[in-house]
Amino acid sequence: MSPVRAEDSERSIKQSMIRGALGRCPACGQGRLFQGYLKVNASCAHCGEELHHQRADDGPAYLTILLVSHLGAPLLLAIYMMYRPSAMSMLIGFGLGAVVLSLLLLPRIKGGFIGFQWARRMHGFGHETPALGTSIP
């Protein structure tokens, strides 16, 4: 029976997604995940975990649009039915609200995606990719 290696241990999905959503390294929770607004650091400055493997792509943007529209549509209808504001005030208010909410949610959702990928060892987070024609033991 082979000993259990540290890299083979179970990774907490919830904890790593929360760390990522807070903009921290999903491995240690100390280093910064992002260089800027959405640019991911190549590696964690605190623990050295490589973060360049992440493949969040369009997932965070899609989920952000889904959340903002599903929060905004019922609110828009409720505000209209209660107060009957002008069309221009609705356009300006809800347009700005959607933009601000999207800008606030997008980095948090992307961090959560990266944390999930790290916890599940997806896209190179964890084991080395086997050479063509070999199998993982």
PDB file of C-alpha atoms in Angstrom:
ATOM      1  CA  MET A   1       0.000   0.000   0.000  1.00  0.00           C
ATOM      2  CA  SER A   2       1.484   3.346  -1.024  1.00  0.00           C
ATOM      3  CA  PRO A   3       1.501   6.299   1.383  1.00  0.00           C
ATOM      4  CA  VAL A   4      -0.951   9.136   0.762  1.00  0.00           C
ATOM      5  CA  ARG A   5       0.834  12.133  -0.710  1.00  0.00           C
ATOM      6  CA  ALA A   6      -0.130  15.711   0.221  1.00  0.00           C
ATOM      7  CA  GLU A   7      -1.150  16.448  -3.361  1.00  0.00           C
ATOM      8  CA  ASP A   8      -3.489  13.416  -3.352  1.00  0.00           C
ATOM      9  CA  SER A   9      -5.460  14.630  -0.323  1.00  0.00           C
ATOM     10  CA  GLU A  10      -8.998  15.898  -0.651  1.00  0.00           C
ATOM     11  CA  ARG A  11      -9.418  19.618  -1.381  1.00  0.00           C
ATOM     12  CA  SER A  12     -12.396  21.481   0.065  1.00  0.00           C
ATOM     13  CA  ILE A  13     -14.514  22.848  -2.776  1.00  0.00           C
ATOM     14  CA  LYS A  14     -16.399  25.289  -0.557  1.00  0.00           C
ATOM     15  CA  GLN A  15     -13.283  26.704   1.078  1.00  0.00           C
ATOM     16  CA  SER A  16     -11.355  27.079  -2.173  1.00  0.00           C
ATOM     17  CA  MET A  17     -14.319  28.726  -3.934  1.00  0.00           C
ATOM     18  CA  ILE A  18     -14.742  31.201  -1.056  1.00  0.00           C
ATOM     19  CA  ARG A  19     -11.018  31.974  -1.122  1.00  0.00           C
ATOM     20  CA  GLY A  20     -11.174  32.504  -4.879  1.00  0.00           C
ATOM     21  CA  ALA A  21     -14.279  34.694  -4.605  1.00  0.00           C
ATOM     22  CA  LEU A  22     -12.426  36.845  -2.074  1.00  0.00           C
ATOM     23  CA  GLY A  23      -9.575  37.244  -4.576  1.00  0.00           C
ATOM     24  CA  ARG A  24      -7.169  35.005  -2.666  1.00  0.00           C
ATOM     25  CA  CYS A  25      -5.162  31.950  -3.667  1.00  0.00           C
ATOM     26  CA  PRO A  26      -7.434  28.878  -3.442  1.00  0.00           C
ATOM     27  CA  ALA A  27      -4.564  26.805  -2.010  1.00  0.00           C
ATOM     28  CA  CYS A  28      -3.361  28.962   0.895  1.00  0.00           C
ATOM     29  CA  GLY A  29      -5.878  31.808   1.129  1.00  0.00           C
ATOM     30  CA  GLN A  30      -3.062  34.342   1.627  1.00  0.00           C
ATOM     31  CA  GLY A  31      -1.676  35.358  -1.768  1.00  0.00           C
ATOM     32  CA  ARG A  32      -3.558  37.497  -4.269  1.00  0.00           C
ATOM     33  CA  LEU A  33      -5.364  35.679  -7.078  1.00  0.00           C
ATOM     34  CA  PHE A  34      -5.628  38.629  -9.461  1.00  0.00           C
ATOM     35  CA  GLN A  35      -2.983  41.027 -10.774  1.00  0.00           C
ATOM     36  CA  GLY A  36      -5.594  43.560 -11.765  1.00  0.00           C
ATOM     37  CA  TYR A  37      -9.336  43.518 -12.253  1.00  0.00           C
ATOM     38  CA  LEU A  38      -9.546  40.085 -13.953  1.00  0.00           C
ATOM     39  CA  LYS A  39      -5.952  39.131 -14.856  1.00  0.00           C
ATOM     40  CA  VAL A  40      -4.938  36.040 -12.888  1.00  0.00           C
ATOM     41  CA  ASN A  41      -1.424  35.857 -11.399  1.00  0.00           C
ATOM     42  CA  ALA A  42       0.759  33.128 -12.910  1.00  0.00           C
ATOM     43  CA  SER A  43       1.492  31.820  -9.407  1.00  0.00           C
ATOM     44  CA  CYS A  44       0.763  32.638  -5.785  1.00  0.00           C
ATOM     45  CA  ALA A  45       3.365  34.940  -4.249  1.00  0.00           C
ATOM     46  CA  HIS A  46       2.769  33.393  -0.809  1.00  0.00           C
ATOM     47  CA  CYS A  47       2.731  29.603  -1.375  1.00  0.00           C
ATOM     48  CA  GLY A  48       4.018  29.301  -4.954  1.00  0.00           C
ATOM     49  CA  GLU A  49       0.918  27.457  -6.258  1.00  0.00           C
ATOM     50  CA  GLU A  50       0.763  27.771 -10.035  1.00  0.00           C
ATOM     51  CA  LEU A  51      -2.443  29.496 -11.085  1.00  0.00           C
ATOM     52  CA  HIS A  52      -1.848  29.816 -14.823  1.00  0.00           C
ATOM     53  CA  HIS A  53      -3.700  26.520 -15.407  1.00  0.00           C
ATOM     54  CA  GLN A  54      -7.088  28.156 -14.875  1.00  0.00           C
ATOM     55  CA  ARG A  55      -9.603  28.010 -17.715  1.00  0.00           C
ATOM     56  CA  ALA A  56     -12.490  30.188 -16.517  1.00  0.00           C
ATOM     57  CA  ASP A  57     -13.034  31.581 -20.050  1.00  0.00           C
ATOM     58  CA  ASP A  58     -16.655  32.728 -20.608  1.00  0.00           C
ATOM     59  CA  GLY A  59     -18.227  30.915 -17.655  1.00  0.00           C
ATOM     60  CA  PRO A  60     -17.980  33.798 -15.172  1.00  0.00           C
ATOM     61  CA  ALA A  61     -19.368  36.321 -17.669  1.00  0.00           C
ATOM     62  CA  TYR A  62     -22.290  34.036 -18.514  1.00  0.00           C
ATOM     63  CA  LEU A  63     -23.121  33.410 -14.849  1.00  0.00           C
ATOM     64  CA  THR A  64     -22.823  37.139 -14.066  1.00  0.00           C
ATOM     65  CA  ILE A  65     -25.285  38.037 -16.830  1.00  0.00           C
ATOM     66  CA  LEU A  66     -27.627  35.280 -15.658  1.00  0.00           C
ATOM     67  CA  LEU A  67     -27.582  36.491 -12.036  1.00  0.00           C
ATOM     68  CA  VAL A  68     -27.891  40.196 -12.821  1.00  0.00           C
ATOM     69  CA  SER A  69     -30.788  39.665 -15.222  1.00  0.00           C
ATOM     70  CA  HIS A  70     -32.618  37.325 -12.847  1.00  0.00           C
ATOM     71  CA  LEU A  71     -32.198  39.801  -9.992  1.00  0.00           C
ATOM     72  CA  GLY A  72     -33.006  42.842 -12.101  1.00  0.00           C
ATOM     73  CA  ALA A  73     -36.098  41.676 -13.991  1.00  0.00           C
ATOM     74  CA  PRO A  74     -38.376  41.015 -10.972  1.00  0.00           C
ATOM     75  CA  LEU A  75     -37.100  44.171  -9.276  1.00  0.00           C
ATOM     76  CA  LEU A  76     -37.788  46.196 -12.415  1.00  0.00           C
ATOM     77  CA  LEU A  77     -41.343  44.861 -12.577  1.00  0.00           C
ATOM     78  CA  ALA A  78     -41.950  45.474  -8.857  1.00  0.00           C
ATOM     79  CA  ILE A  79     -40.641  49.057  -9.007  1.00  0.00           C
ATOM     80  CA  TYR A  80     -42.730  49.798 -12.067  1.00  0.00           C
ATOM     81  CA  MET A  81     -45.918  48.370 -10.534  1.00  0.00           C
ATOM     82  CA  MET A  82     -45.437  50.220  -7.220  1.00  0.00           C
ATOM     83  CA  TYR A  83     -44.200  53.652  -8.323  1.00  0.00           C
ATOM     84  CA  ARG A  84     -44.855  53.979 -12.090  1.00  0.00           C
ATOM     85  CA  PRO A  85     -41.648  55.950 -12.783  1.00  0.00           C
ATOM     86  CA  SER A  86     -40.916  57.410 -16.198  1.00  0.00           C
ATOM     87  CA  ALA A  87     -39.323  55.233 -18.845  1.00  0.00           C
ATOM     88  CA  MET A  88     -36.165  57.372 -18.837  1.00  0.00           C
ATOM     89  CA  SER A  89     -35.649  57.063 -15.090  1.00  0.00           C
ATOM     90  CA  MET A  90     -36.151  53.292 -15.329  1.00  0.00           C
ATOM     91  CA  LEU A  91     -33.619  53.037 -18.171  1.00  0.00           C
ATOM     92  CA  ILE A  92     -31.017  55.127 -16.362  1.00  0.00           C
ATOM     93  CA  GLY A  93     -31.558  53.560 -12.936  1.00  0.00           C
ATOM     94  CA  PHE A  94     -31.654  49.942 -13.998  1.00  0.00           C
ATOM     95  CA  GLY A  95     -29.005  50.405 -16.682  1.00  0.00           C
ATOM     96  CA  LEU A  96     -26.531  51.827 -14.161  1.00  0.00           C
ATOM     97  CA  GLY A  97     -27.557  49.236 -11.585  1.00  0.00           C
ATOM     98  CA  ALA A  98     -26.941  46.379 -14.016  1.00  0.00           C
ATOM     99  CA  VAL A  99     -23.531  47.741 -15.012  1.00  0.00           C
ATOM    100  CA  VAL A 100     -22.407  48.318 -11.408  1.00  0.00           C
ATOM    101  CA  LEU A 101     -23.689  44.936 -10.199  1.00  0.00           C
ATOM    102  CA  SER A 102     -22.009  43.178 -13.140  1.00  0.00           C
ATOM    103  CA  LEU A 103     -18.679  44.896 -12.458  1.00  0.00           C
ATOM    104  CA  LEU A 104     -18.877  43.946  -8.768  1.00  0.00           C
ATOM    105  CA  LEU A 105     -19.873  40.306  -9.354  1.00  0.00           C
ATOM    106  CA  LEU A 106     -17.596  39.385 -12.271  1.00  0.00           C
ATOM    107  CA  PRO A 107     -14.230  39.121 -10.402  1.00  0.00           C
ATOM    108  CA  ARG A 108     -15.875  37.305  -7.486  1.00  0.00           C
ATOM    109  CA  ILE A 109     -17.519  34.764  -9.768  1.00  0.00           C
ATOM    110  CA  LYS A 110     -14.293  34.287 -11.742  1.00  0.00           C
ATOM    111  CA  GLY A 111     -12.396  33.710  -8.480  1.00  0.00           C
ATOM    112  CA  GLY A 112     -15.003  31.147  -7.448  1.00  0.00           C
ATOM    113  CA  PHE A 113     -14.635  29.376 -10.798  1.00  0.00           C
ATOM    114  CA  ILE A 114     -10.857  29.218 -10.377  1.00  0.00           C
ATOM    115  CA  GLY A 115     -11.244  27.948  -6.805  1.00  0.00           C
ATOM    116  CA  PHE A 116     -13.580  25.216  -8.027  1.00  0.00           C
ATOM    117  CA  GLN A 117     -11.138  24.193 -10.767  1.00  0.00           C
ATOM    118  CA  TRP A 118      -8.284  24.057  -8.252  1.00  0.00           C
ATOM    119  CA  ALA A 119     -10.294  21.978  -5.759  1.00  0.00           C
ATOM    120  CA  ARG A 120     -11.356  19.479  -8.433  1.00  0.00           C
ATOM    121  CA  ARG A 121      -7.827  19.342  -9.925  1.00  0.00           C
ATOM    122  CA  MET A 122      -9.109  20.426 -13.319  1.00  0.00           C
ATOM    123  CA  HIS A 123      -6.950  21.698 -16.214  1.00  0.00           C
ATOM    124  CA  GLY A 124      -3.571  20.866 -14.662  1.00  0.00           C
ATOM    125  CA  PHE A 125      -4.240  21.837 -11.034  1.00  0.00           C
ATOM    126  CA  GLY A 126      -2.853  18.807  -9.256  1.00  0.00           C
ATOM    127  CA  HIS A 127      -1.467  15.880 -11.182  1.00  0.00           C
ATOM    128  CA  GLU A 128       0.916  16.073 -14.093  1.00  0.00           C
ATOM    129  CA  THR A 129      -0.687  15.425 -17.451  1.00  0.00           C
ATOM    130  CA  PRO A 130       0.321  11.927 -18.586  1.00  0.00           C
ATOM    131  CA  ALA A 131       2.282  11.499 -21.791  1.00  0.00           C
ATOM    132  CA  LEU A 132       0.389  10.273 -24.809  1.00  0.00           C
ATOM    133  CA  GLY A 133      -0.170   6.509 -24.618  1.00  0.00           C
ATOM    134  CA  THR A 134       0.388   6.227 -20.834  1.00  0.00           C
ATOM    135  CA  SER A 135      -2.150   5.912 -18.085  1.00  0.00           C
ATOM    136  CA  ILE A 136      -2.400   7.366 -14.600  1.00  0.00           C
ATOM    137  CA  PRO A 137      -1.649   4.750 -11.916  1.00  0.00           C
TER     138      PRO A 137
END
